[in-house]
Amino acid sequence: NAGVMQNPRHLVRRRGQEARLRCSPMKGHSHVYWYRQLPEEGLKFMVYLQKENIIDESGMPKERFSAEFPKEGPSILRIQQVVRGDSAAYFCASSPPNSGRGDEQFFGPGTRLTVL
Amino acid sequence: GDSVTQMEGPVTLSEEAFLTINCTYTATGYPSLFWYVQYPGEGLQLLLKATKADDKGSNKGFEATYRKETTSFHLEKGSVQVSDSAVYFCAVSDRDSSNTGKLIFGQGTTLQVKP
């Protein structure tokens, strides 16, 4: 049973370009979370999605960032017009349907975004 | 809002030494508590968890007890190994309020174990 998949593992963009990060949750999981890890910091929640729905986007920057989790295919985190401050590791986590507060989230290996 | 505070690192220990990494939290409702570990270049892996007061989570020789009275969840191991070198994150999750189960992480504590 494959774990959470993220691609690309490393992404380099120049300022002003767009970055698209993909996350395929574990088989059978319908909840996806995105977290950002800035250098020397802990992970910060960005957004929580279920299939075709954004449930909680309280951690998303108001501009340039968007996320989706379509009925078919991976979840996408999209960053438009990237700036150097967007350089970070972006982690996706998934959990099963009906998962509760005590349930584990399963993390992917992350995408390390570098903005030149 | 919810928050987690961990002791600052890095923590450097010799092999077989005793480890404690302190973690305290603030949260509404009835949070679940977690310790995750991140090895270099990898994602996070769940190390252990506790879902109610006085529960003890344990795994791979690591332990942590949910102390509601002191709002703490300190991580301990009696004898560390070089392979335990990693970054350790304490986290809380509270789905009983309007929270959606998202994890709130501490800043992480880097552990380095020397032979």
mmCIF file with all atom_site columns, C-alpha atoms in Angstrom:
data_model
loop_
_atom_site.group_PDB
_atom_site.id
_atom_site.type_symbol
_atom_site.label_atom_id
_atom_site.label_alt_id
_atom_site.label_comp_id
_atom_site.label_asym_id
_atom_site.label_entity_id
_atom_site.label_seq_id
_atom_site.pdbx_PDB_ins_code
_atom_site.Cartn_x
_atom_site.Cartn_y
_atom_site.Cartn_z
_atom_site.occupancy
_atom_site.B_iso_or_equiv
_atom_site.pdbx_formal_charge
_atom_site.auth_seq_id
_atom_site.auth_comp_id
_atom_site.auth_asym_id
_atom_site.auth_atom_id
_atom_site.pdbx_PDB_model_num
ATOM 1   C CA . ASN A 1 1   ? 0.000   0.000  0.000   1.00 0.00 ? 1   ASN A CA 1
ATOM 2   C CA . ALA A 1 2   ? 1.735   3.113  -1.211  1.00 0.00 ? 2   ALA A CA 1
ATOM 3   C CA . GLY A 1 3   ? 2.034   5.996  1.175   1.00 0.00 ? 3   GLY A CA 1
ATOM 4   C CA . VAL A 1 4   ? 1.288   9.626  0.494   1.00 0.00 ? 4   VAL A CA 1
ATOM 5   C CA . MET A 1 5   ? 2.969   10.677 -2.723  1.00 0.00 ? 5   MET A CA 1
ATOM 6   C CA . GLN A 1 6   ? 4.167   14.168 -3.493  1.00 0.00 ? 6   GLN A CA 1
ATOM 7   C CA . ASN A 1 7   ? 5.757   15.505 -6.621  1.00 0.00 ? 7   ASN A CA 1
ATOM 8   C CA . PRO A 1 8   ? 7.980   17.002 -7.545  1.00 0.00 ? 8   PRO A CA 1
ATOM 9   C CA . ARG A 1 9   ? 10.324  16.421 -4.608  1.00 0.00 ? 9   ARG A CA 1
ATOM 10  C CA . HIS A 1 10  ? 12.329  19.499 -5.528  1.00 0.00 ? 10  HIS A CA 1
ATOM 11  C CA . LEU A 1 11  ? 11.118  22.492 -7.487  1.00 0.00 ? 11  LEU A CA 1
ATOM 12  C CA . VAL A 1 12  ? 13.079  25.549 -8.530  1.00 0.00 ? 12  VAL A CA 1
ATOM 13  C CA . ARG A 1 13  ? 11.283  28.636 -9.764  1.00 0.00 ? 13  ARG A CA 1
ATOM 14  C CA . ARG A 1 14  ? 12.283  32.185 -10.577 1.00 0.00 ? 14  ARG A CA 1
ATOM 15  C CA . ARG A 1 15  ? 10.472  35.093 -9.006  1.00 0.00 ? 15  ARG A CA 1
ATOM 16  C CA . GLY A 1 16  ? 7.157   35.719 -10.736 1.00 0.00 ? 16  GLY A CA 1
ATOM 17  C CA . GLN A 1 17  ? 6.684   32.168 -12.020 1.00 0.00 ? 17  GLN A CA 1
ATOM 18  C CA . GLU A 1 18  ? 3.999   29.744 -10.913 1.00 0.00 ? 18  GLU A CA 1
ATOM 19  C CA . ALA A 1 19  ? 4.569   26.683 -8.744  1.00 0.00 ? 19  ALA A CA 1
ATOM 20  C CA . ARG A 1 20  ? 2.285   23.640 -8.767  1.00 0.00 ? 20  ARG A CA 1
ATOM 21  C CA . LEU A 1 21  ? 2.692   21.038 -6.077  1.00 0.00 ? 21  LEU A CA 1
ATOM 22  C CA . ARG A 1 22  ? 0.887   17.705 -6.260  1.00 0.00 ? 22  ARG A CA 1
ATOM 23  C CA . CYS A 1 23  ? -0.219  15.340 -3.549  1.00 0.00 ? 23  CYS A CA 1
ATOM 24  C CA . SER A 1 24  ? -1.759  11.895 -3.945  1.00 0.00 ? 24  SER A CA 1
ATOM 25  C CA . PRO A 1 25  ? -3.207  10.712 -0.625  1.00 0.00 ? 25  PRO A CA 1
ATOM 26  C CA . MET A 1 26  ? -3.002  7.173  0.613   1.00 0.00 ? 26  MET A CA 1
ATOM 27  C CA . LYS A 1 27  ? -5.465  4.778  -0.954  1.00 0.00 ? 27  LYS A CA 1
ATOM 28  C CA . GLY A 1 28  ? -8.866  5.150  0.640   1.00 0.00 ? 28  GLY A CA 1
ATOM 29  C CA . HIS A 1 29  ? -8.063  8.485  2.275   1.00 0.00 ? 29  HIS A CA 1
ATOM 30  C CA . SER A 1 30  ? -10.370 11.387 1.499   1.00 0.00 ? 30  SER A CA 1
ATOM 31  C CA . HIS A 1 31  ? -8.940  14.103 3.762   1.00 0.00 ? 31  HIS A CA 1
ATOM 32  C CA . VAL A 1 32  ? -5.926  16.119 2.677   1.00 0.00 ? 32  VAL A CA 1
ATOM 33  C CA . TYR A 1 33  ? -3.968  18.692 4.676   1.00 0.00 ? 33  TYR A CA 1
ATOM 34  C CA . TRP A 1 34  ? -1.216  20.982 3.425   1.00 0.00 ? 34  TRP A CA 1
ATOM 35  C CA . TYR A 1 35  ? 1.501   22.333 5.735   1.00 0.00 ? 35  TYR A CA 1
ATOM 36  C CA . ARG A 1 36  ? 4.421   24.637 5.110   1.00 0.00 ? 36  ARG A CA 1
ATOM 37  C CA . GLN A 1 37  ? 7.785   24.385 6.852   1.00 0.00 ? 37  GLN A CA 1
ATOM 38  C CA . LEU A 1 38  ? 9.928   27.472 6.631   1.00 0.00 ? 38  LEU A CA 1
ATOM 39  C CA . PRO A 1 39  ? 13.666  27.099 7.314   1.00 0.00 ? 39  PRO A CA 1
ATOM 40  C CA . GLU A 1 40  ? 14.413  26.432 10.992  1.00 0.00 ? 40  GLU A CA 1
ATOM 41  C CA . GLU A 1 41  ? 10.706  26.470 11.878  1.00 0.00 ? 41  GLU A CA 1
ATOM 42  C CA . GLY A 1 42  ? 7.972   23.983 12.613  1.00 0.00 ? 42  GLY A CA 1
ATOM 43  C CA . LEU A 1 43  ? 5.163   23.088 10.269  1.00 0.00 ? 43  LEU A CA 1
ATOM 44  C CA . LYS A 1 44  ? 2.318   25.551 9.838   1.00 0.00 ? 44  LYS A CA 1
ATOM 45  C CA . PHE A 1 45  ? -1.137  24.479 8.741   1.00 0.00 ? 45  PHE A CA 1
ATOM 46  C CA . MET A 1 46  ? -2.285  25.943 5.442   1.00 0.00 ? 46  MET A CA 1
ATOM 47  C CA . VAL A 1 47  ? -5.433  24.243 4.219   1.00 0.00 ? 47  VAL A CA 1
ATOM 48  C CA . TYR A 1 48  ? -7.676  21.221 4.766   1.00 0.00 ? 48  TYR A CA 1
ATOM 49  C CA . LEU A 1 49  ? -9.632  19.707 1.897   1.00 0.00 ? 49  LEU A CA 1
ATOM 50  C CA . GLN A 1 50  ? -11.985 16.868 1.220   1.00 0.00 ? 50  GLN A CA 1
ATOM 51  C CA . LYS A 1 51  ? -12.906 15.715 -2.253  1.00 0.00 ? 51  LYS A CA 1
ATOM 52  C CA . GLU A 1 52  ? -14.121 18.774 -4.199  1.00 0.00 ? 52  GLU A CA 1
ATOM 53  C CA . ASN A 1 53  ? -14.391 20.881 -1.036  1.00 0.00 ? 53  ASN A CA 1
ATOM 54  C CA . ILE A 1 54  ? -12.169 23.287 0.846   1.00 0.00 ? 54  ILE A CA 1
ATOM 55  C CA . ILE A 1 55  ? -13.048 22.785 4.493   1.00 0.00 ? 55  ILE A CA 1
ATOM 56  C CA . ASP A 1 56  ? -10.588 25.087 6.252   1.00 0.00 ? 56  ASP A CA 1
ATOM 57  C CA . GLU A 1 57  ? -8.240  27.506 4.539   1.00 0.00 ? 57  GLU A CA 1
ATOM 58  C CA . SER A 1 58  ? -7.496  29.635 7.568   1.00 0.00 ? 58  SER A CA 1
ATOM 59  C CA . GLY A 1 59  ? -3.750  29.135 7.180   1.00 0.00 ? 59  GLY A CA 1
ATOM 60  C CA . MET A 1 60  ? -3.529  30.108 3.523   1.00 0.00 ? 60  MET A CA 1
ATOM 61  C CA . PRO A 1 61  ? -2.035  33.462 2.573   1.00 0.00 ? 61  PRO A CA 1
ATOM 62  C CA . LYS A 1 62  ? -4.770  35.694 1.215   1.00 0.00 ? 62  LYS A CA 1
ATOM 63  C CA . GLU A 1 63  ? -3.146  36.208 -2.154  1.00 0.00 ? 63  GLU A CA 1
ATOM 64  C CA . ARG A 1 64  ? -1.351  34.063 -4.745  1.00 0.00 ? 64  ARG A CA 1
ATOM 65  C CA . PHE A 1 65  ? -2.065  30.724 -3.000  1.00 0.00 ? 65  PHE A CA 1
ATOM 66  C CA . SER A 1 66  ? -4.851  28.330 -3.892  1.00 0.00 ? 66  SER A CA 1
ATOM 67  C CA . ALA A 1 67  ? -5.604  24.653 -3.379  1.00 0.00 ? 67  ALA A CA 1
ATOM 68  C CA . GLU A 1 68  ? -7.929  22.072 -4.837  1.00 0.00 ? 68  GLU A CA 1
ATOM 69  C CA . PHE A 1 69  ? -8.737  18.408 -4.405  1.00 0.00 ? 69  PHE A CA 1
ATOM 70  C CA . PRO A 1 70  ? -10.784 17.304 -7.415  1.00 0.00 ? 70  PRO A CA 1
ATOM 71  C CA . LYS A 1 71  ? -13.022 14.278 -7.609  1.00 0.00 ? 71  LYS A CA 1
ATOM 72  C CA . GLU A 1 72  ? -10.367 12.535 -9.682  1.00 0.00 ? 72  GLU A CA 1
ATOM 73  C CA . GLY A 1 73  ? -6.650  13.049 -9.422  1.00 0.00 ? 73  GLY A CA 1
ATOM 74  C CA . PRO A 1 74  ? -4.271  14.518 -6.888  1.00 0.00 ? 74  PRO A CA 1
ATOM 75  C CA . SER A 1 75  ? -4.640  17.526 -4.670  1.00 0.00 ? 75  SER A CA 1
ATOM 76  C CA . ILE A 1 76  ? -2.871  20.590 -6.059  1.00 0.00 ? 76  ILE A CA 1
ATOM 77  C CA . LEU A 1 77  ? -1.331  23.487 -4.167  1.00 0.00 ? 77  LEU A CA 1
ATOM 78  C CA . ARG A 1 78  ? -0.770  26.368 -6.547  1.00 0.00 ? 78  ARG A CA 1
ATOM 79  C CA . ILE A 1 79  ? 1.395   29.391 -5.868  1.00 0.00 ? 79  ILE A CA 1
ATOM 80  C CA . GLN A 1 80  ? 1.212   32.193 -8.397  1.00 0.00 ? 80  GLN A CA 1
ATOM 81  C CA . GLN A 1 81  ? 3.919   34.820 -8.925  1.00 0.00 ? 81  GLN A CA 1
ATOM 82  C CA . VAL A 1 82  ? 6.286   33.219 -6.447  1.00 0.00 ? 82  VAL A CA 1
ATOM 83  C CA . VAL A 1 83  ? 8.558   35.356 -4.278  1.00 0.00 ? 83  VAL A CA 1
ATOM 84  C CA . ARG A 1 84  ? 11.712  34.397 -2.380  1.00 0.00 ? 84  ARG A CA 1
ATOM 85  C CA . GLY A 1 85  ? 9.745   34.178 0.859   1.00 0.00 ? 85  GLY A CA 1
ATOM 86  C CA . ASP A 1 86  ? 7.784   31.257 -0.585  1.00 0.00 ? 86  ASP A CA 1
ATOM 87  C CA . SER A 1 87  ? 10.926  29.096 -0.448  1.00 0.00 ? 87  SER A CA 1
ATOM 88  C CA . ALA A 1 88  ? 10.049  26.317 1.970   1.00 0.00 ? 88  ALA A CA 1
ATOM 89  C CA . ALA A 1 89  ? 9.186   22.654 2.277   1.00 0.00 ? 89  ALA A CA 1
ATOM 90  C CA . TYR A 1 90  ? 5.528   21.942 1.602   1.00 0.00 ? 90  TYR A CA 1
ATOM 91  C CA . PHE A 1 91  ? 4.109   18.803 3.148   1.00 0.00 ? 91  PHE A CA 1
ATOM 92  C CA . CYS A 1 92  ? 0.882   17.058 2.382   1.00 0.00 ? 92  CYS A CA 1
ATOM 93  C CA . ALA A 1 93  ? -0.835  14.726 4.843   1.00 0.00 ? 93  ALA A CA 1
ATOM 94  C CA . SER A 1 94  ? -3.872  12.518 4.467   1.00 0.00 ? 94  SER A CA 1
ATOM 95  C CA . SER A 1 95  ? -6.303  10.734 6.751   1.00 0.00 ? 95  SER A CA 1
ATOM 96  C CA . PRO A 1 96  ? -9.202  8.335  6.229   1.00 0.00 ? 96  PRO A CA 1
ATOM 97  C CA . PRO A 1 97  ? -12.889 9.242  6.000   1.00 0.00 ? 97  PRO A CA 1
ATOM 98  C CA . ASN A 1 98  ? -14.516 9.744  9.403   1.00 0.00 ? 98  ASN A CA 1
ATOM 99  C CA . SER A 1 99  ? -11.127 10.132 11.053  1.00 0.00 ? 99  SER A CA 1
ATOM 100 C CA . GLY A 1 100 ? -11.335 11.672 14.482  1.00 0.00 ? 100 GLY A CA 1
ATOM 101 C CA . ARG A 1 101 ? -9.201  13.968 16.584  1.00 0.00 ? 101 ARG A CA 1
ATOM 102 C CA . GLY A 1 102 ? -7.044  11.125 17.836  1.00 0.00 ? 102 GLY A CA 1
ATOM 103 C CA . ASP A 1 103 ? -6.267  9.728  14.430  1.00 0.00 ? 103 ASP A CA 1
ATOM 104 C CA . GLU A 1 104 ? -2.940  9.916  12.741  1.00 0.00 ? 104 GLU A CA 1
ATOM 105 C CA . GLN A 1 105 ? -2.233  11.995 9.693   1.00 0.00 ? 105 GLN A CA 1
ATOM 106 C CA . PHE A 1 106 ? 0.085   10.335 7.229   1.00 0.00 ? 106 PHE A CA 1
ATOM 107 C CA . PHE A 1 107 ? 2.679   12.627 5.731   1.00 0.00 ? 107 PHE A CA 1
ATOM 108 C CA . GLY A 1 108 ? 4.282   12.653 2.334   1.00 0.00 ? 108 GLY A CA 1
ATOM 109 C CA . PRO A 1 109 ? 8.004   13.281 1.778   1.00 0.00 ? 109 PRO A CA 1
ATOM 110 C CA . GLY A 1 110 ? 7.401   16.936 0.945   1.00 0.00 ? 110 GLY A CA 1
ATOM 111 C CA . THR A 1 111 ? 8.201   19.248 -1.941  1.00 0.00 ? 111 THR A CA 1
ATOM 112 C CA . ARG A 1 112 ? 11.121  21.582 -1.407  1.00 0.00 ? 112 ARG A CA 1
ATOM 113 C CA . LEU A 1 113 ? 10.479  24.803 -3.285  1.00 0.00 ? 113 LEU A CA 1
ATOM 114 C CA . THR A 1 114 ? 13.354  27.139 -4.005  1.00 0.00 ? 114 THR A CA 1
ATOM 115 C CA . VAL A 1 115 ? 12.650  30.553 -5.481  1.00 0.00 ? 115 VAL A CA 1
ATOM 116 C CA . LEU A 1 116 ? 15.610  32.205 -7.150  1.00 0.00 ? 116 LEU A CA 1
ATOM 117 C CA . GLY B 2 1   ? -5.823  29.841 19.392  1.00 0.00 ? 1   GLY B CA 1
ATOM 118 C CA . ASP B 2 2   ? -4.122  26.560 20.093  1.00 0.00 ? 2   ASP B CA 1
ATOM 119 C CA . SER B 2 3   ? -0.353  26.597 20.477  1.00 0.00 ? 3   SER B CA 1
ATOM 120 C CA . VAL B 2 4   ? 2.545   24.295 21.310  1.00 0.00 ? 4   VAL B CA 1
ATOM 121 C CA . THR B 2 5   ? 5.856   25.195 22.920  1.00 0.00 ? 5   THR B CA 1
ATOM 122 C CA . GLN B 2 6   ? 8.850   22.872 22.801  1.00 0.00 ? 6   GLN B CA 1
ATOM 123 C CA . MET B 2 7   ? 12.211  23.156 24.434  1.00 0.00 ? 7   MET B CA 1
ATOM 124 C CA . GLU B 2 8   ? 14.732  24.701 22.123  1.00 0.00 ? 8   GLU B CA 1
ATOM 125 C CA . GLY B 2 9   ? 17.448  22.649 20.564  1.00 0.00 ? 9   GLY B CA 1
ATOM 126 C CA . PRO B 2 10  ? 19.711  21.409 19.427  1.00 0.00 ? 10  PRO B CA 1
ATOM 127 C CA . VAL B 2 11  ? 20.029  18.710 22.024  1.00 0.00 ? 11  VAL B CA 1
ATOM 128 C CA . THR B 2 12  ? 23.284  16.798 21.870  1.00 0.00 ? 12  THR B CA 1
ATOM 129 C CA . LEU B 2 13  ? 23.643  13.563 23.816  1.00 0.00 ? 13  LEU B CA 1
ATOM 130 C CA . SER B 2 14  ? 26.005  10.648 23.985  1.00 0.00 ? 14  SER B CA 1
ATOM 131 C CA . GLU B 2 15  ? 24.729  7.214  23.066  1.00 0.00 ? 15  GLU B CA 1
ATOM 132 C CA . GLU B 2 16  ? 22.816  5.505  25.912  1.00 0.00 ? 16  GLU B CA 1
ATOM 133 C CA . ALA B 2 17  ? 22.057  8.809  27.630  1.00 0.00 ? 17  ALA B CA 1
ATOM 134 C CA . PHE B 2 18  ? 18.588  9.661  28.954  1.00 0.00 ? 18  PHE B CA 1
ATOM 135 C CA . LEU B 2 19  ? 16.471  11.953 26.802  1.00 0.00 ? 19  LEU B CA 1
ATOM 136 C CA . THR B 2 20  ? 13.779  14.434 27.758  1.00 0.00 ? 20  THR B CA 1
ATOM 137 C CA . ILE B 2 21  ? 12.224  16.894 25.340  1.00 0.00 ? 21  ILE B CA 1
ATOM 138 C CA . ASN B 2 22  ? 9.710   19.187 27.010  1.00 0.00 ? 22  ASN B CA 1
ATOM 139 C CA . CYS B 2 23  ? 6.416   20.101 25.374  1.00 0.00 ? 23  CYS B CA 1
ATOM 140 C CA . THR B 2 24  ? 3.583   22.220 26.735  1.00 0.00 ? 24  THR B CA 1
ATOM 141 C CA . TYR B 2 25  ? 0.399   23.230 24.970  1.00 0.00 ? 25  TYR B CA 1
ATOM 142 C CA . THR B 2 26  ? -2.612  25.506 25.123  1.00 0.00 ? 26  THR B CA 1
ATOM 143 C CA . ALA B 2 27  ? -5.820  24.269 23.562  1.00 0.00 ? 27  ALA B CA 1
ATOM 144 C CA . THR B 2 28  ? -9.581  24.470 23.909  1.00 0.00 ? 28  THR B CA 1
ATOM 145 C CA . GLY B 2 29  ? -11.734 21.415 24.224  1.00 0.00 ? 29  GLY B CA 1
ATOM 146 C CA . TYR B 2 30  ? -10.170 17.993 24.596  1.00 0.00 ? 30  TYR B CA 1
ATOM 147 C CA . PRO B 2 31  ? -7.061  17.832 22.435  1.00 0.00 ? 31  PRO B CA 1
ATOM 148 C CA . SER B 2 32  ? -5.211  14.787 21.270  1.00 0.00 ? 32  SER B CA 1
ATOM 149 C CA . LEU B 2 33  ? -1.438  14.994 21.551  1.00 0.00 ? 33  LEU B CA 1
ATOM 150 C CA . PHE B 2 34  ? 1.224   13.671 19.218  1.00 0.00 ? 34  PHE B CA 1
ATOM 151 C CA . TRP B 2 35  ? 4.952   13.346 18.789  1.00 0.00 ? 35  TRP B CA 1
ATOM 152 C CA . TYR B 2 36  ? 6.189   13.196 15.206  1.00 0.00 ? 36  TYR B CA 1
ATOM 153 C CA . VAL B 2 37  ? 9.771   12.537 14.082  1.00 0.00 ? 37  VAL B CA 1
ATOM 154 C CA . GLN B 2 38  ? 11.445  13.849 10.943  1.00 0.00 ? 38  GLN B CA 1
ATOM 155 C CA . TYR B 2 39  ? 14.605  12.219 9.661   1.00 0.00 ? 39  TYR B CA 1
ATOM 156 C CA . PRO B 2 40  ? 16.843  14.212 7.314   1.00 0.00 ? 40  PRO B CA 1
ATOM 157 C CA . GLY B 2 41  ? 15.251  14.762 3.917   1.00 0.00 ? 41  GLY B CA 1
ATOM 158 C CA . GLU B 2 42  ? 12.066  12.916 4.807   1.00 0.00 ? 42  GLU B CA 1
ATOM 159 C CA . GLY B 2 43  ? 8.500   13.670 5.797   1.00 0.00 ? 43  GLY B CA 1
ATOM 160 C CA . LEU B 2 44  ? 7.107   13.321 9.275   1.00 0.00 ? 44  LEU B CA 1
ATOM 161 C CA . GLN B 2 45  ? 6.351   9.987  10.871  1.00 0.00 ? 45  GLN B CA 1
ATOM 162 C CA . LEU B 2 46  ? 4.096   9.486  13.853  1.00 0.00 ? 46  LEU B CA 1
ATOM 163 C CA . LEU B 2 47  ? 6.157   8.411  16.848  1.00 0.00 ? 47  LEU B CA 1
ATOM 164 C CA . LEU B 2 48  ? 3.418   8.165  19.484  1.00 0.00 ? 48  LEU B CA 1
ATOM 165 C CA . LYS B 2 49  ? 0.139   9.704  20.551  1.00 0.00 ? 49  LYS B CA 1
ATOM 166 C CA . ALA B 2 50  ? -2.273  10.076 23.462  1.00 0.00 ? 50  ALA B CA 1
ATOM 167 C CA . THR B 2 51  ? -5.932  10.960 23.192  1.00 0.00 ? 51  THR B CA 1
ATOM 168 C CA . LYS B 2 52  ? -7.021  11.617 26.785  1.00 0.00 ? 52  LYS B CA 1
ATOM 169 C CA . ALA B 2 53  ? -5.676  12.718 30.117  1.00 0.00 ? 53  ALA B CA 1
ATOM 170 C CA . ASP B 2 54  ? -3.229  10.330 31.841  1.00 0.00 ? 54  ASP B CA 1
ATOM 171 C CA . ASP B 2 55  ? -2.808  8.236  28.695  1.00 0.00 ? 55  ASP B CA 1
ATOM 172 C CA . LYS B 2 56  ? 0.757   7.165  28.003  1.00 0.00 ? 56  LYS B CA 1
ATOM 173 C CA . GLY B 2 57  ? 1.884   6.833  24.421  1.00 0.00 ? 57  GLY B CA 1
ATOM 174 C CA . SER B 2 58  ? 4.903   4.648  23.709  1.00 0.00 ? 58  SER B CA 1
ATOM 175 C CA . ASN B 2 59  ? 6.858   3.402  20.719  1.00 0.00 ? 59  ASN B CA 1
ATOM 176 C CA . LYS B 2 60  ? 10.451  2.322  19.997  1.00 0.00 ? 60  LYS B CA 1
ATOM 177 C CA . GLY B 2 61  ? 11.469  2.993  23.598  1.00 0.00 ? 61  GLY B CA 1
ATOM 178 C CA . PHE B 2 62  ? 10.016  6.519  23.584  1.00 0.00 ? 62  PHE B CA 1
ATOM 179 C CA . GLU B 2 63  ? 7.254   7.479  26.008  1.00 0.00 ? 63  GLU B CA 1
ATOM 180 C CA . ALA B 2 64  ? 5.101   10.518 26.730  1.00 0.00 ? 64  ALA B CA 1
ATOM 181 C CA . THR B 2 65  ? 2.263   10.971 29.228  1.00 0.00 ? 65  THR B CA 1
ATOM 182 C CA . TYR B 2 66  ? -0.697  13.287 28.683  1.00 0.00 ? 66  TYR B CA 1
ATOM 183 C CA . ARG B 2 67  ? -0.718  15.596 31.723  1.00 0.00 ? 67  ARG B CA 1
ATOM 184 C CA . LYS B 2 68  ? -3.819  17.745 31.644  1.00 0.00 ? 68  LYS B CA 1
ATOM 185 C CA . GLU B 2 69  ? -3.085  19.460 34.948  1.00 0.00 ? 69  GLU B CA 1
ATOM 186 C CA . THR B 2 70  ? 0.224   20.801 33.652  1.00 0.00 ? 70  THR B CA 1
ATOM 187 C CA . THR B 2 71  ? -0.812  20.868 29.961  1.00 0.00 ? 71  THR B CA 1
ATOM 188 C CA . SER B 2 72  ? 2.326   18.945 29.103  1.00 0.00 ? 72  SER B CA 1
ATOM 189 C CA . PHE B 2 73  ? 3.370   15.993 26.958  1.00 0.00 ? 73  PHE B CA 1
ATOM 190 C CA . HIS B 2 74  ? 7.096   15.552 27.538  1.00 0.00 ? 74  HIS B CA 1
ATOM 191 C CA . LEU B 2 75  ? 8.963   13.012 25.419  1.00 0.00 ? 75  LEU B CA 1
ATOM 192 C CA . GLU B 2 76  ? 11.378  10.625 27.166  1.00 0.00 ? 76  GLU B CA 1
ATOM 193 C CA . LYS B 2 77  ? 13.672  7.768  26.276  1.00 0.00 ? 77  LYS B CA 1
ATOM 194 C CA . GLY B 2 78  ? 15.861  5.910  28.690  1.00 0.00 ? 78  GLY B CA 1
ATOM 195 C CA . SER B 2 79  ? 18.767  5.151  26.370  1.00 0.00 ? 79  SER B CA 1
ATOM 196 C CA . VAL B 2 80  ? 19.185  6.946  23.057  1.00 0.00 ? 80  VAL B CA 1
ATOM 197 C CA . GLN B 2 81  ? 20.939  5.560  19.996  1.00 0.00 ? 81  GLN B CA 1
ATOM 198 C CA . VAL B 2 82  ? 22.753  7.271  17.147  1.00 0.00 ? 82  VAL B CA 1
ATOM 199 C CA . SER B 2 83  ? 19.838  6.296  14.906  1.00 0.00 ? 83  SER B CA 1
ATOM 200 C CA . ASP B 2 84  ? 17.510  8.469  17.026  1.00 0.00 ? 84  ASP B CA 1
ATOM 201 C CA . SER B 2 85  ? 19.173  11.584 15.634  1.00 0.00 ? 85  SER B CA 1
ATOM 202 C CA . ALA B 2 86  ? 16.340  13.536 14.024  1.00 0.00 ? 86  ALA B CA 1
ATOM 203 C CA . VAL B 2 87  ? 13.980  16.467 14.546  1.00 0.00 ? 87  VAL B CA 1
ATOM 204 C CA . TYR B 2 88  ? 11.120  15.835 16.961  1.00 0.00 ? 88  TYR B CA 1
ATOM 205 C CA . PHE B 2 89  ? 7.826   17.729 16.762  1.00 0.00 ? 89  PHE B CA 1
ATOM 206 C CA . CYS B 2 90  ? 5.137   17.930 19.403  1.00 0.00 ? 90  CYS B CA 1
ATOM 207 C CA . ALA B 2 91  ? 1.634   18.591 18.045  1.00 0.00 ? 91  ALA B CA 1
ATOM 208 C CA . VAL B 2 92  ? -1.974  18.975 19.175  1.00 0.00 ? 92  VAL B CA 1
ATOM 209 C CA . SER B 2 93  ? -5.206  18.253 17.344  1.00 0.00 ? 93  SER B CA 1
ATOM 210 C CA . ASP B 2 94  ? -8.609  19.300 18.581  1.00 0.00 ? 94  ASP B CA 1
ATOM 211 C CA . ARG B 2 95  ? -11.603 18.276 16.542  1.00 0.00 ? 95  ARG B CA 1
ATOM 212 C CA . ASP B 2 96  ? -14.208 18.797 19.262  1.00 0.00 ? 96  ASP B CA 1
ATOM 213 C CA . SER B 2 97  ? -14.420 22.529 18.763  1.00 0.00 ? 97  SER B CA 1
ATOM 214 C CA . SER B 2 98  ? -14.738 24.162 15.379  1.00 0.00 ? 98  SER B CA 1
ATOM 215 C CA . ASN B 2 99  ? -11.236 22.903 14.698  1.00 0.00 ? 99  ASN B CA 1
ATOM 216 C CA . THR B 2 100 ? -11.102 20.532 11.772  1.00 0.00 ? 100 THR B CA 1
ATOM 217 C CA . GLY B 2 101 ? -8.475  18.155 13.049  1.00 0.00 ? 101 GLY B CA 1
ATOM 218 C CA . LYS B 2 102 ? -5.577  20.173 11.751  1.00 0.00 ? 102 LYS B CA 1
ATOM 219 C CA . LEU B 2 103 ? -2.339  19.732 13.635  1.00 0.00 ? 103 LEU B CA 1
ATOM 220 C CA . ILE B 2 104 ? -0.694  22.588 15.484  1.00 0.00 ? 104 ILE B CA 1
ATOM 221 C CA . PHE B 2 105 ? 3.049   21.941 15.733  1.00 0.00 ? 105 PHE B CA 1
ATOM 222 C CA . GLY B 2 106 ? 5.767   23.111 18.022  1.00 0.00 ? 106 GLY B CA 1
ATOM 223 C CA . GLN B 2 107 ? 8.891   24.535 16.452  1.00 0.00 ? 107 GLN B CA 1
ATOM 224 C CA . GLY B 2 108 ? 10.730  21.217 16.574  1.00 0.00 ? 108 GLY B CA 1
ATOM 225 C CA . THR B 2 109 ? 13.704  20.044 18.594  1.00 0.00 ? 109 THR B CA 1
ATOM 226 C CA . THR B 2 110 ? 16.799  18.713 16.867  1.00 0.00 ? 110 THR B CA 1
ATOM 227 C CA . LEU B 2 111 ? 18.392  15.752 18.605  1.00 0.00 ? 111 LEU B CA 1
ATOM 228 C CA . GLN B 2 112 ? 21.931  14.713 17.801  1.00 0.00 ? 112 GLN B CA 1
ATOM 229 C CA . VAL B 2 113 ? 23.275  11.539 19.368  1.00 0.00 ? 113 VAL B CA 1
ATOM 230 C CA . LYS B 2 114 ? 27.014  10.969 19.279  1.00 0.00 ? 114 LYS B CA 1
ATOM 231 C CA . PRO B 2 115 ? 28.652  7.539  19.492  1.00 0.00 ? 115 PRO B CA 1
#
